[in-house]
Coordinates of C-alpha atoms and ligand atoms in Angstrom, one line a residue:
X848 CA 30.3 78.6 -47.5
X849 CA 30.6 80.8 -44.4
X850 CA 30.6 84.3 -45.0
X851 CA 33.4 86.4 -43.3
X852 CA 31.5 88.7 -42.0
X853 CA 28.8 86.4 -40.4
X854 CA 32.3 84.5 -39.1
X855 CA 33.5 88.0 -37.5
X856 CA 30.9 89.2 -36.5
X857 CA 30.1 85.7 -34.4
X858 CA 33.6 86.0 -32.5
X859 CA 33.1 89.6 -31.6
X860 CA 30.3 88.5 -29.7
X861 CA 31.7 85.7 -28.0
X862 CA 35.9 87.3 -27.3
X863 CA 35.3 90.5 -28.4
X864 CA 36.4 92.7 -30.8
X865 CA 40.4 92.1 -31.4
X866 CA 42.8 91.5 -34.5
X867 CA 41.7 88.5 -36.6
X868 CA 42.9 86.2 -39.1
X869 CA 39.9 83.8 -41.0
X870 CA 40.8 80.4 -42.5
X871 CA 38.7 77.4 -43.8
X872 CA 38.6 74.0 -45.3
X873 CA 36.2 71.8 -47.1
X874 CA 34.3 68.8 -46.7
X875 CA 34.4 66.4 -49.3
X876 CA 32.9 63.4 -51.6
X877 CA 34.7 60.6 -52.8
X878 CA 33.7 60.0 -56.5
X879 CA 34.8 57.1 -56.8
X880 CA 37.9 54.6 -55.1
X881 CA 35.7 53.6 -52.5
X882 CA 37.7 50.9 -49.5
X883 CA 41.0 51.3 -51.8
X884 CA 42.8 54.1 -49.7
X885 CA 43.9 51.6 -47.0
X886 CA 45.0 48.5 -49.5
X887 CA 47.0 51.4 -51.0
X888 CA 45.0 51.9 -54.3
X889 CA 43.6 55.2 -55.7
X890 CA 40.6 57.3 -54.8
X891 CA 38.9 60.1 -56.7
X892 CA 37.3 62.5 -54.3
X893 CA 36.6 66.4 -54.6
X894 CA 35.7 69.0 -51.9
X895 CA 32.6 70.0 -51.7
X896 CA 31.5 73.8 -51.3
X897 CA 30.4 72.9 -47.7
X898 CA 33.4 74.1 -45.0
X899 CA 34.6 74.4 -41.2
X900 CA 35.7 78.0 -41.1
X901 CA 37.4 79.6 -38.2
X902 CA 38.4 82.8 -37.0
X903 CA 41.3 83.1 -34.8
X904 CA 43.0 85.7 -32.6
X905 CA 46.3 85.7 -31.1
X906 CA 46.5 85.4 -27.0
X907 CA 49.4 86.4 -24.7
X908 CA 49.6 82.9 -23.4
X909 CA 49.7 79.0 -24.5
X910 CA 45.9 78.3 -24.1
X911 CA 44.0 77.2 -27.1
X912 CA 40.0 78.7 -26.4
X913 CA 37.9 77.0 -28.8
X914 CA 33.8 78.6 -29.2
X915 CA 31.9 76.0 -31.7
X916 CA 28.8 77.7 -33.0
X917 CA 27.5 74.4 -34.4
X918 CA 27.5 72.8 -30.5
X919 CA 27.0 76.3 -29.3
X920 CA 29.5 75.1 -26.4
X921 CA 33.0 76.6 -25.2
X922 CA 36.1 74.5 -24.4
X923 CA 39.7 74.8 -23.8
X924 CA 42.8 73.5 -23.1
X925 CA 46.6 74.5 -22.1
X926 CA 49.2 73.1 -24.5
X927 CA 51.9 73.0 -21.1
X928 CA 49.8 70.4 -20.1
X929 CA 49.0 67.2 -21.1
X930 CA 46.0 66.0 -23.0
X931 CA 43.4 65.0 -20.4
X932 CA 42.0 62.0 -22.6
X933 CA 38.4 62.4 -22.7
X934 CA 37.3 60.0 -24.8
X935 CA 34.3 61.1 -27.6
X936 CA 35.2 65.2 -27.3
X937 CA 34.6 67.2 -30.0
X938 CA 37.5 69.4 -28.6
X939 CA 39.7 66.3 -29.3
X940 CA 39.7 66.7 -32.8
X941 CA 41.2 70.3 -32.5
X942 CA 43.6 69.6 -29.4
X943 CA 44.9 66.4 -31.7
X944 CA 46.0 68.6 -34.3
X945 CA 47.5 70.8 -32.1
X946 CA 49.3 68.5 -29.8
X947 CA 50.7 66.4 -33.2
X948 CA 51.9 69.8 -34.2
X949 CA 54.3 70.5 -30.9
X950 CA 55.5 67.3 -31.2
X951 CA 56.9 67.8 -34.2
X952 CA 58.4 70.7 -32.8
X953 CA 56.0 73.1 -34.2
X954 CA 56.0 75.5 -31.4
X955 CA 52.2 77.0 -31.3
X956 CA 51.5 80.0 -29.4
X957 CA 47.7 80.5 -27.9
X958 CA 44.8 81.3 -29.9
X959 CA 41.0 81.9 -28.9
X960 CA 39.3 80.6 -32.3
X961 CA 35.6 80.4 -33.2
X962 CA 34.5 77.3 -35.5
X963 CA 31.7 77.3 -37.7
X964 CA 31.4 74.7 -40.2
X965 CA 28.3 73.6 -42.7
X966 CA 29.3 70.9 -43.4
X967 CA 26.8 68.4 -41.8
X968 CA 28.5 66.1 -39.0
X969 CA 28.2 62.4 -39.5
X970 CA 27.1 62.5 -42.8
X971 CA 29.8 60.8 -44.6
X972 CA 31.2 64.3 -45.9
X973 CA 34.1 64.6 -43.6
X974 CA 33.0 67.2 -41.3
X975 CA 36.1 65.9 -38.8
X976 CA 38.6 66.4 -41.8
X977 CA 37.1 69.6 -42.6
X978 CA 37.7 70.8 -39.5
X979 CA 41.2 69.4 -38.8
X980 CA 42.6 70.7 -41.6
X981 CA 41.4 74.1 -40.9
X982 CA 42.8 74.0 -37.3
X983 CA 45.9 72.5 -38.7
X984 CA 46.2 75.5 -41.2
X985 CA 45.2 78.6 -38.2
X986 CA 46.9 77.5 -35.5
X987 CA 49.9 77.2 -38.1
X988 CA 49.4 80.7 -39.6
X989 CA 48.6 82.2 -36.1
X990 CA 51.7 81.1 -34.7
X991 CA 54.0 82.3 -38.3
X992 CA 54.5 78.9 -38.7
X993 CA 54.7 77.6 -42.2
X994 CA 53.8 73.5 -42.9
X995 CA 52.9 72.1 -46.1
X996 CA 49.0 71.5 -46.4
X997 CA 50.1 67.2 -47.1
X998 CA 51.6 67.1 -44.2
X999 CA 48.9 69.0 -42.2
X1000 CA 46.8 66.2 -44.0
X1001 CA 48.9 63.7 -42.3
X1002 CA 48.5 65.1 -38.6
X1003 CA 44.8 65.7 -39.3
X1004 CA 44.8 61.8 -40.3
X1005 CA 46.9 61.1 -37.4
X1006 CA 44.8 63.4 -35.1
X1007 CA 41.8 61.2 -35.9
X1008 CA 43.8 57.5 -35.1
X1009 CA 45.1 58.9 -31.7
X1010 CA 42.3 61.1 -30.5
X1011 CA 39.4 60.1 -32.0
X1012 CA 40.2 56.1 -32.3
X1013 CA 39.1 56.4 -35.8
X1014 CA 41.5 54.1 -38.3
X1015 CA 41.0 56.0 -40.9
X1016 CA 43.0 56.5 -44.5
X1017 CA 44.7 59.4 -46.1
X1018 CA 41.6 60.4 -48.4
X1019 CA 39.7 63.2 -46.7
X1020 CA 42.0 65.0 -45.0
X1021 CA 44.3 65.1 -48.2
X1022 CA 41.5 66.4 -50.5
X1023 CA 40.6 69.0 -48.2
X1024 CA 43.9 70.5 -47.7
X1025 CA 44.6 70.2 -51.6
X1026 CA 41.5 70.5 -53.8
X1027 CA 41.3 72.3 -56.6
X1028 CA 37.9 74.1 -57.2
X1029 CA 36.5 73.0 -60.4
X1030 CA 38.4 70.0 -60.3
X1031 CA 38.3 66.3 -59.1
X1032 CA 41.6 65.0 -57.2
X1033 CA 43.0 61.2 -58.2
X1034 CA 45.0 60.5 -55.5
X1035 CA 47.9 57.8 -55.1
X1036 CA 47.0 56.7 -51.4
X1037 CA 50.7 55.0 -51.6
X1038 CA 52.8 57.5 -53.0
X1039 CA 50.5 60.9 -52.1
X1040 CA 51.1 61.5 -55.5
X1041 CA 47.7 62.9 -56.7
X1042 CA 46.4 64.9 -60.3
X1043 CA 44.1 67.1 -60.1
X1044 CA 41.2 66.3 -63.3
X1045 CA 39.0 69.0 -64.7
X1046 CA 35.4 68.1 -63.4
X1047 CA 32.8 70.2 -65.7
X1048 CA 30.0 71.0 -64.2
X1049 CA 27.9 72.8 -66.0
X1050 CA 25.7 70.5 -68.0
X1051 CA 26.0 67.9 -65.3
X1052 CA 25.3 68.1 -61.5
X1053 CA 27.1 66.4 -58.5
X1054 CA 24.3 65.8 -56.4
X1055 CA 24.9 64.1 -52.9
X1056 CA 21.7 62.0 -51.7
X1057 CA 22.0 61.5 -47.6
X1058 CA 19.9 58.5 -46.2
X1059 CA 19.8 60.3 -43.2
X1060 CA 20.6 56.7 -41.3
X1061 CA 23.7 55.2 -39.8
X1062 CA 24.0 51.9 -38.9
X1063 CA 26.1 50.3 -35.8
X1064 CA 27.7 48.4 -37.7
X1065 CA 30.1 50.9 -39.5
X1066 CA 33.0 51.0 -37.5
X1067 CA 33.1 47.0 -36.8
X1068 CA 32.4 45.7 -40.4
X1069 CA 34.8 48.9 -41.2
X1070 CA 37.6 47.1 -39.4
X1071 CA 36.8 43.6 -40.2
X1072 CA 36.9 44.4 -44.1
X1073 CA 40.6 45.7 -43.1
X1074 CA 41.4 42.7 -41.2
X1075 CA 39.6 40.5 -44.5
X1076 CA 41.9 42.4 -47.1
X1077 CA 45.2 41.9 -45.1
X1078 CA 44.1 38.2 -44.8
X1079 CA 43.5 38.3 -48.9
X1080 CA 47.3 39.5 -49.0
X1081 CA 48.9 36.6 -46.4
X1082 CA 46.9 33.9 -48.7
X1083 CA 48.1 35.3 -52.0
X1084 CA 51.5 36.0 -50.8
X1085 CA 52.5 32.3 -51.1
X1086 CA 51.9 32.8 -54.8
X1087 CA 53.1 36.4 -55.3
X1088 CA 55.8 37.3 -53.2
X1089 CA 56.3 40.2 -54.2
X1090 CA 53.1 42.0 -53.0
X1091 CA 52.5 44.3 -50.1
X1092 CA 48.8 45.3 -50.3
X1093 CA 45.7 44.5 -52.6
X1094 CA 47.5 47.3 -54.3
X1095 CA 49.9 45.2 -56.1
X1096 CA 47.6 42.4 -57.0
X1097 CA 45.7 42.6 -60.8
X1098 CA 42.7 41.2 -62.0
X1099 CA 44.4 38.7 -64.0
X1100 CA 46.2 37.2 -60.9
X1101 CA 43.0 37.9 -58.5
X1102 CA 41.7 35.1 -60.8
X1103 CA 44.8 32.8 -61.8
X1104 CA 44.6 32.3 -57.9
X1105 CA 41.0 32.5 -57.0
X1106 CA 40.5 29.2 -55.7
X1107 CA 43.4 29.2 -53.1
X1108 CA 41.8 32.1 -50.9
X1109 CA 38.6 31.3 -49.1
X1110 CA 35.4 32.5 -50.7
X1111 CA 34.5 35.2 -48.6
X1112 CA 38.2 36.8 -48.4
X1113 CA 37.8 36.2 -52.4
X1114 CA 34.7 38.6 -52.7
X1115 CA 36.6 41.2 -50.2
X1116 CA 40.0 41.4 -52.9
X1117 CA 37.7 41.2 -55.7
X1118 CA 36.3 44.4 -54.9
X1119 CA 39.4 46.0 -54.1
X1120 CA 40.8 45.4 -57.0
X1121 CA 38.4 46.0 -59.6
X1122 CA 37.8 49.1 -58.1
X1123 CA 41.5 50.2 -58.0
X1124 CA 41.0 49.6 -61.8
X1125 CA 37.7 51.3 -62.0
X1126 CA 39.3 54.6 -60.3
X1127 CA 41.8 55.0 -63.3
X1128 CA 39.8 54.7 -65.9
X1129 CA 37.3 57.1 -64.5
X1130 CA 40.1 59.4 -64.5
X1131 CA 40.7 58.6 -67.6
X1132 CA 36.9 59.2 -69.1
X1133 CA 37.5 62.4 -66.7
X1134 CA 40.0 63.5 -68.8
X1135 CA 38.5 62.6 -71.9
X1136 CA 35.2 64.7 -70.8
X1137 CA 33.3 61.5 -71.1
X1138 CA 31.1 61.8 -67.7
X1139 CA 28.7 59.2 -69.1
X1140 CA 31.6 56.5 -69.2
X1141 CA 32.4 58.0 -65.3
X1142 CA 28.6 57.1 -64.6
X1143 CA 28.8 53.7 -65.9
X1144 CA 31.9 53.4 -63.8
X1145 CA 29.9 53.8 -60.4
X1146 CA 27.4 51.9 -61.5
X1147 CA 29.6 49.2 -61.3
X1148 CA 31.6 50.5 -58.1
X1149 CA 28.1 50.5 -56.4
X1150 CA 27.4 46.9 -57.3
X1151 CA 30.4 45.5 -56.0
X1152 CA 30.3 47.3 -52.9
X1153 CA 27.1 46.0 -52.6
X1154 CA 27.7 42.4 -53.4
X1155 CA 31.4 41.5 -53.0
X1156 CA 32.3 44.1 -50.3
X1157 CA 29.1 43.6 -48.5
X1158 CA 28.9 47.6 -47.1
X1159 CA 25.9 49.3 -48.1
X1160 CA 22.5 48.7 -46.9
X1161 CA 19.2 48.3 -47.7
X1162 CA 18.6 52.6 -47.7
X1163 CA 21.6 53.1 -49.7
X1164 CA 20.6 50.8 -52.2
X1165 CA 16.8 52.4 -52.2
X1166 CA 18.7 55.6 -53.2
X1167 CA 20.6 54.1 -55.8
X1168 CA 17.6 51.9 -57.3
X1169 CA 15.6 54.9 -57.5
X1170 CA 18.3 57.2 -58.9
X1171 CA 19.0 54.1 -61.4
X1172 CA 15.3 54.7 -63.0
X1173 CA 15.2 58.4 -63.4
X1174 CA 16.0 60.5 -66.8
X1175 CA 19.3 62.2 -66.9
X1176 CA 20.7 60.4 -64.0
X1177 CA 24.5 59.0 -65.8
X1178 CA 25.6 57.1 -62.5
X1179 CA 25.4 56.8 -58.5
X1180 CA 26.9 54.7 -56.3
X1181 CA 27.3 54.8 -52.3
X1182 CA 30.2 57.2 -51.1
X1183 CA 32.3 56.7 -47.7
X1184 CA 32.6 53.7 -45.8
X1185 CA 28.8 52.6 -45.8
X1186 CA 26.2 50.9 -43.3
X1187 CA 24.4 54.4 -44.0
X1188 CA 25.8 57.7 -44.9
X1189 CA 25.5 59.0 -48.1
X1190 CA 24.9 58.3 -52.0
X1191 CA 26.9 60.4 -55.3
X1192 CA 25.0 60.7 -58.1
X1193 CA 25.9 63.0 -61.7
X1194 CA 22.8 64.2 -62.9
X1195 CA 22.2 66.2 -66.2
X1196 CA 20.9 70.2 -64.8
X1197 CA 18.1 69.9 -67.3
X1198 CA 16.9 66.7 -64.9
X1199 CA 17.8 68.1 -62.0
X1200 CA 14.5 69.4 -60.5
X1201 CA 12.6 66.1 -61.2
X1202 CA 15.5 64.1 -59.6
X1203 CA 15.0 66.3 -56.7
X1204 CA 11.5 65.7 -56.4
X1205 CA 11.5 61.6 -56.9
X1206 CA 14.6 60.9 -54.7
X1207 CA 12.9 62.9 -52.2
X1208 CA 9.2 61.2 -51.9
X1209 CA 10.0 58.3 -53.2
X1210 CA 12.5 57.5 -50.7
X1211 CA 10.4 58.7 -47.8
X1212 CA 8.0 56.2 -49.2
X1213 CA 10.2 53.4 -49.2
X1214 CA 12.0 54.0 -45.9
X1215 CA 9.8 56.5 -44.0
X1216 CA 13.2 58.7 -44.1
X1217 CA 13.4 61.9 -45.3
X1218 CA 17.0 62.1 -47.4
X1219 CA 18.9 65.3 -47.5
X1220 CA 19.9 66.5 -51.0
X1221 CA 22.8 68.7 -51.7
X1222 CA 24.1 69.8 -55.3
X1223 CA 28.2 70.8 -54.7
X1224 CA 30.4 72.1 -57.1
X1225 CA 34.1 70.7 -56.7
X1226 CA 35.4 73.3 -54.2
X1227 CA 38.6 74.6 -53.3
X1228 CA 41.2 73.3 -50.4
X1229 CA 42.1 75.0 -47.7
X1230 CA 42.3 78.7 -47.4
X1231 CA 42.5 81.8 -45.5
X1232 CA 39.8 83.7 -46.3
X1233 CA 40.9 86.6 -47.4
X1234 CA 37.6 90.0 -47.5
X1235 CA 38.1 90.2 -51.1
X1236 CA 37.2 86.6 -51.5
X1237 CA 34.5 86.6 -49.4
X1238 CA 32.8 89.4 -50.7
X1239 CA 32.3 87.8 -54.3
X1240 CA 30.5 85.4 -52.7
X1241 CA 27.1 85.1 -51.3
X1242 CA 26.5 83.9 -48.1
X1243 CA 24.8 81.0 -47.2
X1244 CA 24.0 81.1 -42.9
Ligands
LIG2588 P1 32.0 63.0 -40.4 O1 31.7 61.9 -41.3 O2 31.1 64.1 -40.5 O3 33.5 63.3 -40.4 P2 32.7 62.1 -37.7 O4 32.0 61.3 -36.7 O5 34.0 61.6 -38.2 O6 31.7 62.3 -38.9 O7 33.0 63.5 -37.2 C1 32.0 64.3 -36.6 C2 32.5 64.9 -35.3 O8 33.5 65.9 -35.5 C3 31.4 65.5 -34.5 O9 30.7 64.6 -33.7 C4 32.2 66.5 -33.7 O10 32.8 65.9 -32.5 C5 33.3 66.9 -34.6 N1 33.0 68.2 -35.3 C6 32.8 68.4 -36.6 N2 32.5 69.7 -36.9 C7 32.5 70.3 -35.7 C8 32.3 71.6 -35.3 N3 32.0 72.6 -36.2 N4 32.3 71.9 -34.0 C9 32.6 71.0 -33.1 N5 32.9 69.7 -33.4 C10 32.8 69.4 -34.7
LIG2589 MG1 35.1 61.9 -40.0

């Protein structure tokens, strides 16, 4: 987290010293439901205790000033005038969520804002979402305007199709608007109707393993494999009509079927739908408390990622081969799209040291790569952040 202070202090020194309001919003891991949120299935992410946080003061005009400490680099724009387009700008992820917001009739006034975020950028935690949502949420509140934090989800999903050319689902921007500290959130990426699970933490560690690698072919295979599933749904259509999505399709039919979609296309549904099934019933061992029966679950999510869905790679599968041998480890699996990015593993605390230790050397063995290792409790959504809060807390920057 971002302490307040540190946060006020920051803008002080870049716009002065002026009336301010402080909001924030997490990153977050998906648990499990991994390629399901666009074939309309179910994802169980939760925010992690990693955030963008902002401070914001009001201006006399209708200029939006944004100061990002991470980029150490100013930028602004005018909301009279139009977007100027620049492809591949940070600011665009801010001025998105703005410009969605007046076009909704959302009337913003201007705002000089300073963003600081921990959450680390391009390592499959959502650092854009984080940071949406929290603009969504200030320039809201700045301007007295009140918007439900799903539909600041929405526009912070939008913000990312339009202005950052990303196609991406509902997932991260939802879970970071509407987290639940201390819980897990099962999501309907259909309906939006989601359940927040009671994720206990205290005998058993979410521990995030980064391979500290990204491979060019995420955002290509990451369209293709959206492309492969709506293919799986034309073939199958001709034998049930009555589907719209890999959604609708069950095992049972996936297999009564099998042999009238290519192979390839076969592999892509397969995994879609298994793991639509595998996402409930780690709820369901969520519910029950049974964490071990959640492990088993990505052990199984990781393997058909792997082999029917075709998106890890070789240093995501190092991480989870290694994590597979240690003591204490109950599951991991790769989390976010793949090609690189990140694993999630649930590791018992009393193993938690030694995990550490032999993710970290034996990985830089096998791969010459360093990973980065983070432990996260399941944080809360989005927030102002009020003192009170912030002084429980202790600071971490
Ligand atoms: P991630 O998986 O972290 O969401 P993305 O590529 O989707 O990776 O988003 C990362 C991008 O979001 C950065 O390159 C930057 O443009 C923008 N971004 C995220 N956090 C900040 C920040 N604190 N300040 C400025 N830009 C940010
Ligand atoms: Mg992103």
């Amino acid at each position: 987290m971002i302490h307040r202070e540190h946060l006020t202090r920051k803008f002080v020194e870049i716009f002065g010293n002026r009336e301010m309001r402080c909001f924030r919003a997490p990153g977050r891991v998906n648990l499990i439901g991994e390629h399901t949120d666009y074939n309309g299935g179910f994802v169980l992410p939760m925010a992690i205790d990693r955030e963008a946080a902002i401070a914001a003061s009001i201006r006399n005009d209708r200029k939006i000033c944004v100061f990002t400490v991470n980029l150490d680099e100013m930028a602004e724009f005018d909301l009279d005038n139009e977007w100027a387009g620049k492809k591949g700008f940070w600011l665009n992820y801010i001025e998105g969520v703005a410009r969605i917001l007046e076009r909704k009739n959302i009337k913003l006034q201007g705002v000089d804002m300073l963003v600081w975020s921990d959450v680390p950028a391009g390592a499959g935690l959502s650092s854009s979402a984080a940071l949406e949502t929290a603009v969504g949420l200030t320039l809201t509140q700045m301007s007295n305007q009140t918007v439900d934090l799903v539909t600041l989800a929405k526009i912070g999903q939008q913000t990312e199709h339009e202005f950052a050319g990303a196609k991406v689902g509902i997932m991260d921007q939802f879970v970071s608007a509407n987290a639940k500290a201390g819980h897990a959130l099962l999501l309907d990426c259909r309906s939006l109707d989601y359940e927040h699970l009671r994720l206990d933490t205290t005998d058993t560690a979410v521990v995030i393993c980064d391979t500290n690698v990204k491979h060019d072919l995420a955002t290509s295979e990451y369209n293709t494999r959206r492309e492969e599933c709506e293919q799986a749904v034309e073939r199958l259509k001709d034998y049930l009509p009555d589907i719209r999505q890999l959604r609708d399709v069950s095992i049972t039919d996936l297999e009564k079927y099998s042999d009238k979609i290519p192979e390839v296309i076969r592999r892509r549904a397969r995994h879609v739908v298994t793991e639509n099934q595998r996402t409930l019933k780690a709820a369901d061992a969520l519910k029950q408390g049974d964490l071990a029966g959640f492990g088993r679950l990505m052990w199984d999510s990781h393997k058909s990622l792997r082999d029917d869905y075709e998106v890890s790679c070789r240093e995501l599968d190092i991480l989870v081969d290694i994590a597979l041998r240690l003591d204490g480890v109950l599951g991991a699996r790769m989390t976010g799209g793949g090609f690189g990015g990140s694993t999630v593993n649930l590791v018992k605390r009393e193993h938690l040291e030694q995990f550490k230790e032999e993710m970290q050397s034996e990985y830089l063995r096998l791969t010459d790569i360093k990973p980065t290792i983070l432990v996260s409790d399941a944080g809360e959504g989005a927030s102002e952040i009020t003192e009170v809060q912030s002084s429980k807390s202790e600071p971490l920057l």
